């Protein structure tokens, strides 16, 4: 799971696209903390900065963004590693030569082995990393190259995408930039990964419009964009420099089934996604979960509960509604350290375990001699739950009940969230009672899958276009066909990543990369404009090759 955004300013003389993209990254930082990157365009020249770490680390001099990254359009990415490793070489956006193509991907492909074979033996294209996003980039770049044109028009941009949808299988949402021409956004034919588009009047050119795309609506609304629409499954939108959005249905919509884990955990509560209010969906989850608590514990068991305590922060909304429905007091008795990573996003099991107690600490007076009902959004490996239950007992709780807003996670997430190998999932091949014993809880309660779906459907605002949800993590039935070889491939990638980390190769502290490229050919006629005087001349201008140099 990653976060992506793209912007095209209506004023083509503007140089502040990177400033807007940098701001959008902070609204999407929760979607990925492993790496960040921005690529912008000024005329026929690309400027890029990317590297491992959070945005504040990669972009250490935000005041100089217009100097280092001048441009009127661009794309950005925050990465949470899925299929691939934590190498700095896999930080996005990626770049390829046809028409100066840059691409950022949120999602995961399930036929990487097949794609690598095609690119090697038929397309004869070199793939440099283990990232399946680079595979998607090369498939699209090959399709554009096969057009045989020195310059592409909008119809060509859309035509090249047919090859992407034909060959790339999985869940993905992508933003791309054609140097000097425009920005592009497209989404898988099941709508598993999110992408939306908004607009606002230009502040520097009367009558012009700025356009922006992002994984979540909050990144648009906070930057003043309105008229927000979701890109439909199997559809694309291309916005030419100085033009209006052009929408095209590239392939037929197979389904409209967004990943329900977006509502459970990943998305911000102030976002609306595919018509679903994330905040409202989590309120509904709390209401449904309260009914399940009554069903499992019975009237006497509910009476014993002294206090309801959410595990911050995603479950806060659900826990508040649940407490109200049970007529029990709510206490934010676990204090979250805001200067830590989300634990299941942290690369490496050891780092996740060490981060749990650093992340949460109990207010002991709220636990002492009480029957506590803890509410969490989900239970993945069980490490966090086990530590939380233990901390509750250490704080003096007489009985600990844990309730999850989602059902048991029993299968891998194949469409962009690297939850765990099946053997690491605490609910894999175990009963509810066995899981409760493993994590040390007196009682464990899960939301049912039907209730979770209903909670999300009931949060739709306006016209309901969604037909169902991607729920494979809970039942093993995915919206896309997943070849058995995919799971072997992911295991190999994980093993390779562990070897690299143990060997001391590029890790989270790798330096950020900066690229200034004047690639050939690009989809723009040569212009007489000169390089802005404010650009740092110590950055290397690479005319032919897409090499990244450390600053």
Coordinates of C-alpha atoms in Angstrom, one line a residue:
X1 CA 0.0 0.0 0.0
X2 CA 1.4 3.4 -1.0
X3 CA 0.2 6.9 -1.5
X4 CA 0.4 8.7 -4.9
X5 CA -0.5 12.2 -6.1
X6 CA -0.1 14.2 -9.4
X7 CA -0.7 17.8 -10.2
X8 CA -0.9 20.0 -13.3
X9 CA -0.9 23.7 -12.7
X10 CA -3.0 25.8 -15.2
X11 CA -0.2 28.3 -15.4
X12 CA 2.6 26.6 -17.4
X13 CA 5.1 29.3 -16.3
X14 CA 4.6 28.3 -12.7
X15 CA 7.4 26.6 -10.8
X16 CA 5.6 25.5 -7.6
X17 CA 4.2 22.0 -8.5
X18 CA 6.8 20.4 -6.1
X19 CA 5.5 22.6 -3.3
X20 CA 2.0 21.3 -3.8
X21 CA 3.1 17.7 -4.2
X22 CA 5.3 18.0 -1.1
X23 CA 2.3 19.2 0.9
X24 CA 0.2 16.3 -0.4
X25 CA 2.7 13.8 0.7
X26 CA 2.2 14.8 4.3
X27 CA -1.6 14.1 4.0
X28 CA -0.7 10.6 2.6
X29 CA 2.3 9.8 4.8
X30 CA 0.2 7.3 6.8
X31 CA 0.0 5.2 3.6
X32 CA 3.8 4.6 3.5
X33 CA 6.8 5.6 5.6
X34 CA 9.5 3.6 3.9
X35 CA 10.4 6.0 1.0
X36 CA 9.2 9.2 -0.6
X37 CA 9.8 10.9 -4.0
X38 CA 8.7 13.8 -6.3
X39 CA 9.3 14.2 -10.0
X40 CA 8.4 17.5 -11.7
X41 CA 8.5 18.8 -15.2
X42 CA 9.6 22.2 -16.6
X43 CA 9.4 22.4 -20.3
X44 CA 11.2 19.3 -21.6
X45 CA 13.2 18.8 -18.5
X46 CA 12.6 16.5 -15.5
X47 CA 13.7 17.2 -11.9
X48 CA 13.5 14.4 -9.4
X49 CA 14.2 13.8 -5.7
X50 CA 13.6 10.6 -3.9
X51 CA 15.0 8.3 -1.3
X52 CA 14.3 6.1 1.7
X53 CA 12.6 7.6 4.8
X54 CA 9.7 9.8 5.6
X55 CA 9.0 13.0 3.7
X56 CA 10.7 15.2 6.3
X57 CA 13.9 13.2 5.9
X58 CA 13.9 13.0 2.1
X59 CA 13.0 16.7 1.6
X60 CA 15.2 18.3 4.2
X61 CA 15.0 21.8 2.6
X62 CA 11.4 22.4 1.8
X63 CA 12.0 26.1 1.4
X64 CA 14.2 25.4 -1.6
X65 CA 11.8 23.1 -3.4
X66 CA 11.1 25.6 -6.2
X67 CA 14.8 26.0 -6.6
X68 CA 15.7 22.3 -6.7
X69 CA 12.5 21.0 -8.2
X70 CA 11.0 23.7 -10.5
X71 CA 8.0 22.8 -12.5
X72 CA 4.4 23.3 -13.4
X73 CA 3.4 19.6 -13.2
X74 CA 4.6 16.5 -11.5
X75 CA 3.9 13.3 -9.6
X76 CA 4.8 12.0 -6.1
X77 CA 4.9 8.8 -4.1
X78 CA 5.2 7.5 -0.6
X79 CA 6.1 3.9 -0.3
X80 CA 5.2 1.0 1.9
X81 CA 7.1 -2.0 0.5
X82 CA 4.9 -4.8 -0.9
X83 CA 6.4 -6.9 -3.7
X84 CA 10.1 -5.8 -3.5
X85 CA 12.6 -4.7 -0.9
X86 CA 13.4 -1.6 1.1
X87 CA 16.2 -0.7 -1.3
X88 CA 16.6 3.0 -2.2
X89 CA 16.6 2.0 -5.9
X90 CA 12.9 1.1 -5.5
X91 CA 11.9 4.5 -4.3
X92 CA 9.4 6.0 -6.7
X93 CA 8.5 7.7 -9.1
X94 CA 10.2 5.6 -11.7
X95 CA 11.4 7.0 -15.1
X96 CA 11.6 5.6 -18.6
X97 CA 12.6 7.1 -21.9
X98 CA 9.6 6.9 -24.2
X99 CA 8.3 10.5 -24.3
X100 CA 9.9 11.1 -20.9
X101 CA 7.5 8.8 -19.0
X102 CA 7.5 9.0 -15.2
X103 CA 5.2 6.7 -13.1
X104 CA 4.1 6.2 -9.5
X105 CA 2.1 3.1 -8.5
X106 CA 0.0 2.2 -5.5
X107 CA -0.8 -1.5 -5.6
X108 CA 0.5 -5.0 -6.4
X109 CA 0.7 -7.3 -9.4
X110 CA 0.2 -11.0 -9.0
X111 CA 1.8 -12.2 -12.3
X112 CA 5.3 -10.7 -11.9
X113 CA 7.1 -13.9 -13.1
X114 CA 5.1 -13.8 -16.4
X115 CA 5.8 -10.1 -16.9
X116 CA 9.5 -10.5 -16.3
X117 CA 9.6 -13.2 -18.9
X118 CA 7.7 -11.0 -21.4
X119 CA 9.9 -8.0 -20.8
X120 CA 13.1 -10.0 -21.1
X121 CA 12.4 -12.3 -24.0
X122 CA 9.9 -10.4 -26.1
X123 CA 10.1 -6.7 -25.2
X124 CA 13.9 -6.9 -24.6
X125 CA 13.7 -4.4 -21.8
X126 CA 16.0 -4.3 -18.7
X127 CA 14.4 -4.5 -15.3
X128 CA 16.6 -3.1 -12.6
X129 CA 14.8 -3.9 -9.3
X130 CA 12.5 -6.4 -7.7
X131 CA 9.6 -3.9 -7.7
X132 CA 6.6 -4.9 -9.7
X133 CA 5.9 -1.2 -10.2
X134 CA 8.9 -1.1 -12.4
X135 CA 7.4 -4.0 -14.4
X136 CA 4.2 -2.1 -15.0
X137 CA 6.2 1.0 -16.1
X138 CA 8.2 -1.1 -18.6
X139 CA 5.0 -2.7 -20.0
X140 CA 3.5 0.7 -20.6
X141 CA 6.8 2.1 -21.9
X142 CA 7.1 -0.8 -24.4
X143 CA 3.5 -0.2 -25.6
X144 CA 4.2 3.5 -26.2
X145 CA 7.5 2.6 -28.0
X146 CA 5.6 0.2 -30.2
X147 CA 3.5 3.1 -31.5
X148 CA 6.4 4.1 -33.6
X149 CA 5.8 7.8 -33.1
X150 CA 8.2 10.6 -32.3
X151 CA 5.4 12.5 -30.6
X152 CA 2.2 11.0 -29.0
X153 CA -1.3 12.5 -28.7
X154 CA -3.9 11.8 -26.1
X155 CA -5.4 8.9 -28.0
X156 CA -1.9 7.3 -28.1
X157 CA -1.6 7.7 -24.4
X158 CA -4.8 5.9 -23.9
X159 CA -4.0 3.2 -26.5
X160 CA -0.8 2.3 -24.7
X161 CA -2.8 1.5 -21.6
X162 CA -4.6 -1.3 -23.3
X163 CA -1.4 -3.3 -23.1
X164 CA -1.1 -2.6 -19.4
X165 CA -4.6 -3.8 -18.7
X166 CA -4.0 -6.8 -20.9
X167 CA -0.8 -8.0 -19.3
X168 CA -0.7 -6.6 -15.7
X169 CA -3.0 -8.5 -13.3
X170 CA -3.7 -7.3 -9.7
X171 CA -4.9 -4.2 -7.9
X172 CA -3.3 -0.9 -8.8
X173 CA -3.9 2.8 -9.1
X174 CA -1.2 4.8 -11.0
X175 CA -0.3 8.4 -11.8
X176 CA 2.1 9.2 -14.7
X177 CA 3.6 12.2 -16.4
X178 CA 4.5 12.6 -20.0
X179 CA 7.3 15.1 -20.0
X180 CA 6.1 18.4 -21.4
X181 CA 2.7 17.0 -22.4
X182 CA 0.5 16.2 -19.4
X183 CA -0.4 13.9 -16.4
X184 CA -2.3 10.6 -16.5
X185 CA -4.2 8.6 -13.9
X186 CA -5.6 5.1 -14.2
X187 CA -7.1 2.4 -12.0
X188 CA -7.4 -1.4 -12.2
X189 CA -10.6 -2.9 -13.6
X190 CA -11.9 -4.0 -10.2
X191 CA -11.3 -0.6 -8.5
X192 CA -9.3 -2.3 -5.7
X193 CA -6.9 0.6 -5.2
X194 CA -8.3 4.2 -4.9
X195 CA -7.7 7.3 -7.0
X196 CA -9.6 10.6 -7.2
X197 CA -9.3 13.8 -9.1
X198 CA -10.1 17.4 -8.1
X199 CA -9.8 20.9 -9.6
X200 CA -9.4 24.5 -8.4
X201 CA -9.0 27.9 -10.1
X202 CA -5.4 28.9 -10.7
X203 CA -4.1 31.6 -8.4
X204 CA -1.5 32.9 -10.9
X205 CA -3.4 32.9 -14.2
X206 CA -6.9 34.1 -14.6
X207 CA -9.3 31.6 -16.2
X208 CA -6.9 28.7 -15.9
X209 CA -7.6 25.6 -13.8
X210 CA -5.2 23.5 -11.7
X211 CA -5.9 19.7 -11.5
X212 CA -4.7 17.2 -9.0
X213 CA -5.1 13.5 -8.4
X214 CA -4.4 11.6 -5.1
X215 CA -5.0 8.3 -3.3
X216 CA -7.3 10.0 -0.8
X217 CA -9.6 13.0 -1.1
X218 CA -8.1 14.7 2.0
X219 CA -5.0 15.4 0.1
X220 CA -7.1 17.4 -2.4
X221 CA -9.5 19.1 -0.1
X222 CA -6.7 20.4 2.2
X223 CA -5.0 22.0 -0.8
X224 CA -8.2 23.7 -2.0
X225 CA -9.4 21.3 -4.7
X226 CA -13.1 20.7 -5.1
X227 CA -15.4 18.9 -7.6
X228 CA -13.7 15.7 -6.5
X229 CA -14.5 12.5 -8.5
X230 CA -13.3 9.0 -8.2
X231 CA -11.6 7.4 -11.2
X232 CA -13.8 4.4 -12.3
X233 CA -12.4 0.9 -12.4
X234 CA -10.7 0.2 -15.8
X235 CA -10.8 3.9 -16.6
X236 CA -8.1 6.6 -17.2
X237 CA -8.0 10.3 -17.2
X238 CA -5.4 12.4 -19.1
X239 CA -4.9 16.1 -18.6
X240 CA -2.9 17.9 -21.3
X241 CA -0.9 20.9 -20.5
X242 CA -3.3 23.9 -20.6
X243 CA -6.2 21.5 -21.3
X244 CA -9.2 19.9 -19.6
X245 CA -9.4 16.3 -18.2
X246 CA -10.2 13.7 -20.8
X247 CA -11.7 10.5 -19.5
X248 CA -11.6 7.2 -21.3
X249 CA -12.8 3.7 -20.4
X250 CA -9.8 1.6 -21.4
X251 CA -11.3 -1.8 -20.5
X252 CA -14.7 -2.9 -19.3
X253 CA -15.2 -2.7 -15.6
X254 CA -15.0 -6.2 -14.1
X255 CA -16.4 -5.1 -10.8
X256 CA -16.5 -2.1 -8.5
X257 CA -14.9 -3.7 -5.4
X258 CA -12.6 -1.4 -3.4
X259 CA -10.4 -3.0 -0.8
X260 CA -12.4 -3.0 2.5
X261 CA -9.1 -2.8 4.5
X262 CA -9.0 0.9 3.4
X263 CA -12.1 1.5 5.5
X264 CA -11.0 -0.8 8.4
X265 CA -7.5 0.6 8.8
X266 CA -5.6 2.3 6.1
X267 CA -7.4 5.5 5.0
X268 CA -7.7 8.7 7.1
X269 CA -11.1 9.2 8.7
X270 CA -11.4 12.6 7.0
X271 CA -11.3 11.0 3.5
X272 CA -14.2 9.9 1.3
X273 CA -13.4 7.0 -1.0
X274 CA -15.6 5.8 -3.8
X275 CA -18.5 7.5 -2.1
X276 CA -17.9 6.0 1.3
X277 CA -17.3 8.3 4.3
X278 CA -14.4 6.6 6.1
X279 CA -15.5 8.2 9.4
X280 CA -19.1 7.0 9.0
X281 CA -18.1 3.5 8.0
X282 CA -16.1 3.2 11.3
X283 CA -19.0 4.5 13.3
X284 CA -21.1 1.8 11.7
X285 CA -18.4 -0.8 12.5
X286 CA -18.7 0.2 16.2
X287 CA -22.4 -0.2 16.1
X288 CA -22.3 -3.6 14.5
X289 CA -19.5 -4.7 16.8
X290 CA -21.6 -3.8 19.9
X291 CA -24.2 -6.2 18.7
X292 CA -21.6 -8.9 18.3
X293 CA -20.3 -8.2 21.9
X294 CA -23.8 -8.6 23.2
X295 CA -24.2 -11.9 21.3
X296 CA -20.9 -13.4 22.5
X297 CA -20.9 -12.2 26.1
X298 CA -24.6 -12.2 26.9
X299 CA -26.3 -9.8 29.2
X300 CA -24.4 -10.8 32.3
X301 CA -21.0 -10.5 30.5
X302 CA -21.8 -7.0 29.2
X303 CA -22.8 -5.9 32.7
X304 CA -19.4 -6.9 34.0
X305 CA -17.6 -4.5 31.6
X306 CA -16.4 -1.4 33.5
X307 CA -14.8 0.5 30.7
X308 CA -14.2 0.6 26.9
X309 CA -10.7 1.5 25.8
X310 CA -9.8 2.0 22.1
X311 CA -6.4 1.1 20.7
X312 CA -5.4 4.4 19.1
X313 CA -6.0 5.7 16.6
X314 CA -8.0 4.0 13.9
X315 CA -10.3 2.3 16.3
X316 CA -11.2 5.5 18.2
X317 CA -14.3 6.2 16.3
X318 CA -15.6 2.6 16.4
X319 CA -14.9 2.3 20.1
X320 CA -16.8 5.5 20.9
X321 CA -19.9 4.3 19.2
X322 CA -19.6 0.8 20.7
X323 CA -19.3 2.3 24.2
X324 CA -22.4 4.4 23.6
X325 CA -24.4 1.4 22.4
X326 CA -23.4 -0.7 25.4
X327 CA -24.0 2.3 27.8
X328 CA -20.4 2.0 29.1
X329 CA -17.8 4.8 29.8
X330 CA -15.1 5.3 27.2
X331 CA -11.5 6.1 28.2
X332 CA -8.5 6.9 25.9
X333 CA -6.4 5.0 28.4
X334 CA -3.7 4.0 26.0
X335 CA -1.6 7.0 25.1
X336 CA 0.0 6.9 21.6
X337 CA 3.5 8.1 21.0
X338 CA 3.0 10.2 17.8
X339 CA 6.6 10.0 16.9
X340 CA 6.6 6.3 15.9
X341 CA 5.8 4.3 12.8
X342 CA 2.6 2.3 12.4
X343 CA 3.8 -1.1 13.6
X344 CA 2.7 -3.4 10.8
X345 CA 4.1 -1.0 8.2
X346 CA 7.5 -1.2 9.8
X347 CA 9.9 -3.2 7.7
X348 CA 11.0 -6.3 9.7
X349 CA 9.5 -8.4 12.5
X350 CA 12.0 -7.3 15.1
X351 CA 11.4 -3.6 14.4
X352 CA 7.6 -4.2 14.8
X353 CA 8.0 -6.0 18.1
X354 CA 10.3 -3.3 19.5
X355 CA 8.0 -0.6 18.3
X356 CA 4.8 -1.7 20.1
X357 CA 5.7 -0.6 23.7
X358 CA 7.3 2.5 22.3
X359 CA 4.1 3.3 20.5
X360 CA 1.6 2.8 23.3
X361 CA 1.6 3.2 27.1
X362 CA -1.3 2.7 29.6
X363 CA -2.8 5.1 32.1
X364 CA -2.8 2.7 35.0
X365 CA -5.6 4.3 37.0
X366 CA -8.0 3.6 34.2
X367 CA -7.2 -0.2 34.3
X368 CA -6.7 -0.9 38.0
X369 CA -9.2 -3.6 39.2
X370 CA -11.4 -3.2 36.2
X371 CA -12.9 -5.4 33.5
X372 CA -11.7 -3.7 30.3
X373 CA -13.1 -4.1 26.8
X374 CA -10.3 -3.2 24.4
X375 CA -11.3 -2.3 20.8
X376 CA -8.9 -2.6 17.9
X377 CA -9.4 -2.1 14.2
X378 CA -7.8 -5.5 13.3
X379 CA -5.5 -8.2 14.5
X380 CA -2.8 -9.3 12.1
X381 CA 0.2 -11.1 13.5
X382 CA -1.1 -10.8 17.1
X383 CA 2.2 -9.2 18.4
X384 CA 0.5 -5.8 19.1
X385 CA -2.5 -7.5 20.7
X386 CA -0.4 -9.7 22.9
X387 CA 1.6 -6.8 24.2
X388 CA -1.5 -4.7 24.7
X389 CA -3.2 -7.4 26.7
X390 CA -0.1 -7.9 28.8
X391 CA 0.3 -4.1 29.4
X392 CA -3.4 -4.0 30.5
X393 CA -2.8 -6.7 33.0
X394 CA 0.4 -5.1 34.2
X395 CA -1.6 -1.9 34.7
X396 CA -4.0 -3.8 37.0
X397 CA -6.9 -4.9 34.8
X398 CA -8.8 -7.8 36.5
X399 CA -10.1 -9.1 33.1
X400 CA -9.2 -8.2 29.5
X401 CA -11.7 -8.6 26.6
X402 CA -10.5 -7.7 23.1
X403 CA -12.9 -6.9 20.3
X404 CA -11.8 -6.5 16.7
X405 CA -13.7 -4.2 14.2
X406 CA -12.7 -6.7 11.4
X407 CA -13.1 -10.4 11.0
X408 CA -10.2 -12.9 11.4
X409 CA -7.4 -12.2 9.0
X410 CA -6.6 -15.7 7.7
X411 CA -5.0 -15.1 4.3
X412 CA -2.3 -12.9 2.7
X413 CA -3.2 -9.6 1.2
X414 CA -2.2 -9.8 -2.4
X415 CA -3.3 -6.4 -3.6
X416 CA -0.9 -4.0 -2.0
X417 CA -0.6 -4.6 1.8
X418 CA 2.2 -6.9 2.9
X419 CA 0.5 -8.1 6.1
X420 CA 2.4 -11.3 6.6
X421 CA 3.1 -14.8 5.4
X422 CA 0.1 -17.1 6.2
X423 CA 2.0 -18.8 8.9
X424 CA 2.6 -15.5 10.7
X425 CA -1.1 -14.6 10.8
X426 CA -2.4 -15.3 14.2
X427 CA -5.8 -16.4 13.0
X428 CA -4.5 -18.7 10.3
X429 CA -5.9 -22.2 11.0
X430 CA -6.9 -21.3 14.5
X431 CA -10.2 -21.0 16.4
X432 CA -11.3 -17.8 18.2
X433 CA -10.6 -19.5 21.5
X434 CA -7.1 -20.6 20.5
X435 CA -6.3 -17.0 19.3
X436 CA -7.6 -15.6 22.6
X437 CA -5.3 -18.0 24.5
X438 CA -2.3 -17.1 22.3
X439 CA -2.7 -13.3 22.9
X440 CA -3.6 -13.8 26.6
X441 CA -7.1 -12.3 26.5
X442 CA -9.9 -13.7 28.6
X443 CA -12.3 -13.3 25.7
X444 CA -11.9 -12.4 22.0
X445 CA -14.6 -11.0 19.7
X446 CA -14.5 -10.5 16.0
X447 CA -16.8 -8.6 13.7
X448 CA -18.5 -10.8 11.1
X449 CA -17.7 -10.3 7.5
X450 CA -21.3 -9.6 6.6
X451 CA -21.5 -6.9 9.3
X452 CA -18.3 -5.3 8.1
X453 CA -19.6 -5.1 4.5
X454 CA -22.9 -3.7 5.7
X455 CA -21.1 -1.1 7.8
X456 CA -19.3 0.2 4.7
X457 CA -22.3 0.0 2.4
X458 CA -24.3 2.0 4.8
X459 CA -21.7 4.7 4.8
X460 CA -22.1 5.5 1.1
X461 CA -23.0 9.1 0.5
X462 CA -25.0 9.7 -2.7
X463 CA -25.2 7.2 -5.6
X464 CA -24.1 3.7 -4.8
X465 CA -21.7 2.4 -7.5
X466 CA -19.8 -0.2 -5.5
X467 CA -21.0 -3.7 -6.1
X468 CA -18.9 -5.5 -3.4
X469 CA -15.6 -5.3 -1.7
X470 CA -12.2 -7.0 -2.0
X471 CA -12.1 -9.2 1.2
X472 CA -9.7 -11.9 0.3
X473 CA -7.7 -11.5 3.5
X474 CA -10.7 -12.7 5.5
X475 CA -11.8 -15.6 3.3
X476 CA -9.2 -16.3 0.6
X477 CA -11.5 -15.4 -2.2
X478 CA -9.8 -12.6 -4.2
X479 CA -11.3 -10.4 -6.9
X480 CA -8.5 -11.3 -9.2
X481 CA -7.2 -14.8 -10.1
X482 CA -4.0 -15.4 -8.1
X483 CA -1.6 -18.0 -9.5
X484 CA -0.1 -20.3 -6.9
X485 CA 3.4 -19.3 -8.1
X486 CA 2.7 -15.8 -6.8
X487 CA 3.0 -16.8 -3.2
X488 CA 6.3 -18.6 -3.9
X489 CA 7.5 -15.4 -5.7
X490 CA 6.6 -13.2 -2.7
X491 CA 8.4 -15.6 -0.3
X492 CA 11.6 -15.4 -2.5
X493 CA 11.4 -11.6 -2.5
X494 CA 11.0 -11.4 1.3
X495 CA 14.0 -13.8 1.7
X496 CA 16.1 -11.6 -0.6
X497 CA 15.1 -8.5 1.3
X498 CA 16.2 -10.1 4.6
X499 CA 19.6 -11.1 3.1
X500 CA 20.2 -7.6 1.9
X501 CA 19.4 -6.0 5.2
X502 CA 21.6 -8.5 7.0
X503 CA 24.4 -7.8 4.6
X504 CA 24.1 -4.1 5.3
X505 CA 23.0 -3.0 1.9
X506 CA 20.8 0.0 1.2
X507 CA 18.6 0.4 4.3
X508 CA 16.2 3.0 5.6
X509 CA 19.1 5.4 6.1
X510 CA 20.3 5.4 2.5
X511 CA 20.8 8.9 1.1
X512 CA 18.1 10.5 -1.0
X513 CA 18.6 10.5 -4.7
X514 CA 18.3 13.5 -7.0
X515 CA 17.8 13.4 -10.7
X516 CA 17.8 16.2 -13.2
X517 CA 17.1 14.8 -16.6
X518 CA 16.6 16.1 -20.1
X519 CA 15.6 12.8 -21.6
X520 CA 15.3 12.2 -25.3
X521 CA 12.9 11.8 -26.9
X522 CA 10.2 13.7 -24.9
X523 CA 6.8 14.6 -26.0
X524 CA 7.4 18.3 -26.5
X525 CA 9.0 20.4 -29.2
X526 CA 12.4 22.0 -28.3
X527 CA 11.9 25.3 -26.7
X528 CA 14.2 28.3 -26.4
X529 CA 13.5 28.7 -22.7
X530 CA 16.6 28.6 -20.5
X531 CA 17.1 26.8 -17.3
X532 CA 15.7 28.9 -14.4
X533 CA 18.5 30.8 -12.7
X534 CA 17.4 29.6 -9.3
X535 CA 18.2 26.0 -10.1
X536 CA 21.2 24.6 -8.1
X537 CA 23.8 24.1 -10.8
X538 CA 25.6 21.5 -8.7
X539 CA 23.0 19.0 -9.8
X540 CA 24.0 16.9 -12.8
X541 CA 22.0 17.3 -16.0
X542 CA 21.9 13.9 -17.6
X543 CA 20.9 14.1 -21.2
X544 CA 20.8 10.5 -22.3
X545 CA 20.8 8.2 -19.3
X546 CA 18.5 7.9 -16.3
X547 CA 21.2 7.8 -13.7
X548 CA 20.5 9.0 -10.2
X549 CA 23.3 10.8 -8.3
X550 CA 23.7 11.4 -4.6
X551 CA 23.7 15.0 -3.6

